[in-house]
Amino acid sequence: MTFDIQALQSYIASANGVIALIKSAAGFLPKSEKQAADDKIREAEQALAAANAQLAKSLNYQLCQCTFPPSIMLWRHTERAFLCDACGYRNEIGPHEQEWVSGVP
């Protein structure tokens, strides 16, 4: 399966903006409709998080499976490890991978 990664990144960024806009507008709904709107917003956020994880996976980011959808693990140069912000898991790299991360042998 091939897809345009830049288009997907743009879509995800736009979707984040739309969700933020809908969240702010949901505050103006009558109480009787607010819970249903909050549920739909939560569903949209979960779908967007899954799309973010899929994009990260396609870009070869490491994923932590402490949550669903998986959390994206980002490289922290000062700690020389990939870290999960959700649970704190750290994946330290071996010496053979150092050049790949830093560009320096």
GROMACS .gro file of N, CA, C and O in nm, residues 26-65:
model
  160
   26ALA      N    1  -1.849   2.338   2.090
   26ALA     CA    2  -1.935   2.248   2.167
   26ALA      C    3  -1.979   2.310   2.300
   26ALA      O    4  -2.084   2.276   2.353
   27GLY      N    5  -1.899   2.400   2.351
   27GLY     CA    6  -1.935   2.467   2.475
   27GLY      C    7  -2.061   2.551   2.466
   27GLY      O    8  -2.123   2.583   2.567
   28PHE      N    9  -2.101   2.587   2.346
   28PHE     CA   10  -2.221   2.669   2.326
   28PHE      C   11  -2.347   2.587   2.305
   28PHE      O   12  -2.456   2.643   2.291
   29LEU      N   13  -2.333   2.455   2.302
   29LEU     CA   14  -2.450   2.368   2.282
   29LEU      C   15  -2.534   2.360   2.409
   29LEU      O   16  -2.481   2.372   2.520
   30PRO      N   17  -2.662   2.334   2.393
   30PRO     CA   18  -2.746   2.311   2.512
   30PRO      C   19  -2.698   2.185   2.585
   30PRO      O   20  -2.642   2.095   2.523
   31LYS      N   21  -2.721   2.181   2.715
   31LYS     CA   22  -2.677   2.066   2.796
   31LYS      C   23  -2.726   1.934   2.739
   31LYS      O   24  -2.655   1.834   2.743
   32SER      N   25  -2.847   1.932   2.685
   32SER     CA   26  -2.905   1.808   2.635
   32SER      C   27  -2.827   1.752   2.515
   32SER      O   28  -2.831   1.633   2.489
   33GLU      N   29  -2.755   1.837   2.443
   33GLU     CA   30  -2.680   1.793   2.326
   33GLU      C   31  -2.530   1.785   2.351
   33GLU      O   32  -2.456   1.728   2.271
   34LYS      N   33  -2.484   1.842   2.460
   34LYS     CA   34  -2.340   1.850   2.487
   34LYS      C   35  -2.275   1.713   2.505
   34LYS      O   36  -2.167   1.688   2.452
   35GLN      N   37  -2.340   1.620   2.576
   35GLN     CA   38  -2.280   1.488   2.599
   35GLN      C   39  -2.260   1.412   2.468
   35GLN      O   40  -2.155   1.353   2.446
   36ALA      N   41  -2.358   1.416   2.380
   36ALA     CA   42  -2.346   1.349   2.250
   36ALA      C   43  -2.233   1.411   2.169
   36ALA      O   44  -2.155   1.340   2.104
   37ALA      N   45  -2.221   1.543   2.173
   37ALA     CA   46  -2.113   1.611   2.100
   37ALA      C   47  -1.978   1.574   2.159
   37ALA      O   48  -1.883   1.547   2.085
   38ASP      N   49  -1.968   1.569   2.293
   38ASP     CA   50  -1.842   1.530   2.357
   38ASP      C   51  -1.802   1.388   2.319
   38ASP      O   52  -1.684   1.360   2.296
   39ASP      N   53  -1.900   1.298   2.310
   39ASP     CA   54  -1.871   1.159   2.270
   39ASP      C   55  -1.817   1.154   2.127
   39ASP      O   56  -1.720   1.082   2.099
   40LYS      N   57  -1.878   1.229   2.037
   40LYS     CA   58  -1.832   1.232   1.898
   40LYS      C   59  -1.693   1.294   1.886
   40LYS      O   60  -1.610   1.249   1.808
   41ILE      N   61  -1.668   1.397   1.965
   41ILE     CA   62  -1.535   1.459   1.966
   41ILE      C   63  -1.432   1.359   2.013
   41ILE      O   64  -1.324   1.347   1.955
   42ARG      N   65  -1.463   1.284   2.119
   42ARG     CA   66  -1.371   1.182   2.171
   42ARG      C   67  -1.342   1.076   2.065
   42ARG      O   68  -1.228   1.034   2.047
   43GLU      N   69  -1.445   1.033   1.992
   43GLU     CA   70  -1.427   0.935   1.884
   43GLU      C   71  -1.336   0.991   1.775
   43GLU      O   72  -1.249   0.920   1.723
   44ALA      N   73  -1.357   1.117   1.740
   44ALA     CA   74  -1.274   1.180   1.637
   44ALA      C   75  -1.129   1.191   1.683
   44ALA      O   76  -1.036   1.167   1.605
   45GLU      N   77  -1.109   1.224   1.810
   45GLU     CA   78  -0.972   1.233   1.864
   45GLU      C   79  -0.903   1.097   1.861
   45GLU      O   80  -0.785   1.088   1.830
   46GLN      N   81  -0.977   0.990   1.893
   46GLN     CA   82  -0.920   0.856   1.889
   46GLN      C   83  -0.883   0.816   1.747
   46GLN      O   84  -0.778   0.756   1.723
   47ALA      N   85  -0.969   0.847   1.651
   47ALA     CA   86  -0.940   0.816   1.511
   47ALA      C   87  -0.818   0.893   1.463
   47ALA      O   88  -0.733   0.840   1.391
   48LEU      N   89  -0.807   1.018   1.506
   48LEU     CA   90  -0.693   1.100   1.468
   48LEU      C   91  -0.565   1.046   1.531
   48LEU      O   92  -0.459   1.043   1.467
   49ALA      N   93  -0.572   1.003   1.656
   49ALA     CA   94  -0.455   0.945   1.722
   49ALA      C   95  -0.410   0.818   1.649
   49ALA      O   96  -0.290   0.794   1.633
   50ALA      N   97  -0.505   0.737   1.602
   50ALA     CA   98  -0.471   0.617   1.526
   50ALA      C   99  -0.403   0.655   1.394
   50ALA      O  100  -0.305   0.591   1.353
   51ALA      N  101  -0.452   0.760   1.329
   51ALA     CA  102  -0.389   0.806   1.205
   51ALA      C  103  -0.249   0.858   1.231
   51ALA      O  104  -0.156   0.833   1.153
   52ASN      N  105  -0.230   0.930   1.342
   52ASN     CA  106  -0.096   0.977   1.380
   52ASN      C  107  -0.001   0.860   1.401
   52ASN      O  108   0.114   0.863   1.357
   53ALA      N  109  -0.047   0.756   1.469
   53ALA     CA  110   0.036   0.638   1.494
   53ALA      C  111   0.071   0.569   1.362
   53ALA      O  112   0.185   0.525   1.343
   54GLN      N  113  -0.025   0.559   1.273
   54GLN     CA  114  -0.001   0.497   1.142
   54GLN      C  115   0.102   0.577   1.063
   54GLN      O  116   0.191   0.520   1.001
   55LEU      N  117   0.090   0.709   1.066
   55LEU     CA  118   0.187   0.794   0.997
   55LEU      C  119   0.326   0.775   1.058
   55LEU      O  120   0.424   0.760   0.986
   56ALA      N  121   0.334   0.776   1.190
   56ALA     CA  122   0.462   0.758   1.258
   56ALA      C  123   0.524   0.623   1.221
   56ALA      O  124   0.644   0.614   1.195
   57LYS      N  125   0.442   0.520   1.218
   57LYS     CA  126   0.491   0.386   1.181
   57LYS      C  127   0.545   0.387   1.038
   57LYS      O  128   0.651   0.330   1.012
   58SER      N  129   0.474   0.453   0.947
   58SER     CA  130   0.520   0.457   0.808
   58SER      C  131   0.650   0.536   0.793
   58SER      O  132   0.724   0.516   0.698
   59LEU      N  133   0.677   0.626   0.888
   59LEU     CA  134   0.801   0.703   0.888
   59LEU      C  135   0.910   0.637   0.973
   59LEU      O  136   1.013   0.698   1.001
   60ASN      N  137   0.886   0.514   1.015
   60ASN     CA  138   0.980   0.433   1.094
   60ASN      C  139   1.006   0.485   1.235
   60ASN      O  140   1.112   0.463   1.291
   61TYR      N  141   0.909   0.555   1.291
   61TYR     CA  142   0.920   0.592   1.432
   61TYR      C  143   0.891   0.470   1.517
   61TYR      O  144   0.817   0.380   1.476
   62GLN      N  145   0.948   0.467   1.635
   62GLN     CA  146   0.917   0.360   1.728
   62GLN      C  147   0.785   0.392   1.797
   62GLN      O  148   0.755   0.507   1.825
   63LEU      N  149   0.708   0.286   1.823
   63LEU     CA  150   0.580   0.301   1.890
   63LEU      C  151   0.582   0.222   2.020
   63LEU      O  152   0.635   0.112   2.026
   64CYS      N  153   0.522   0.279   2.124
   64CYS     CA  154   0.507   0.209   2.251
   64CYS      C  155   0.363   0.160   2.258
   64CYS      O  156   0.269   0.234   2.228
   65GLN      N  157   0.346   0.038   2.299
   65GLN     CA  158   0.213  -0.020   2.300
   65GLN      C  159   0.147  -0.015   2.437
   65GLN      O  160   0.063  -0.097   2.471
   0.00000   0.00000   0.00000
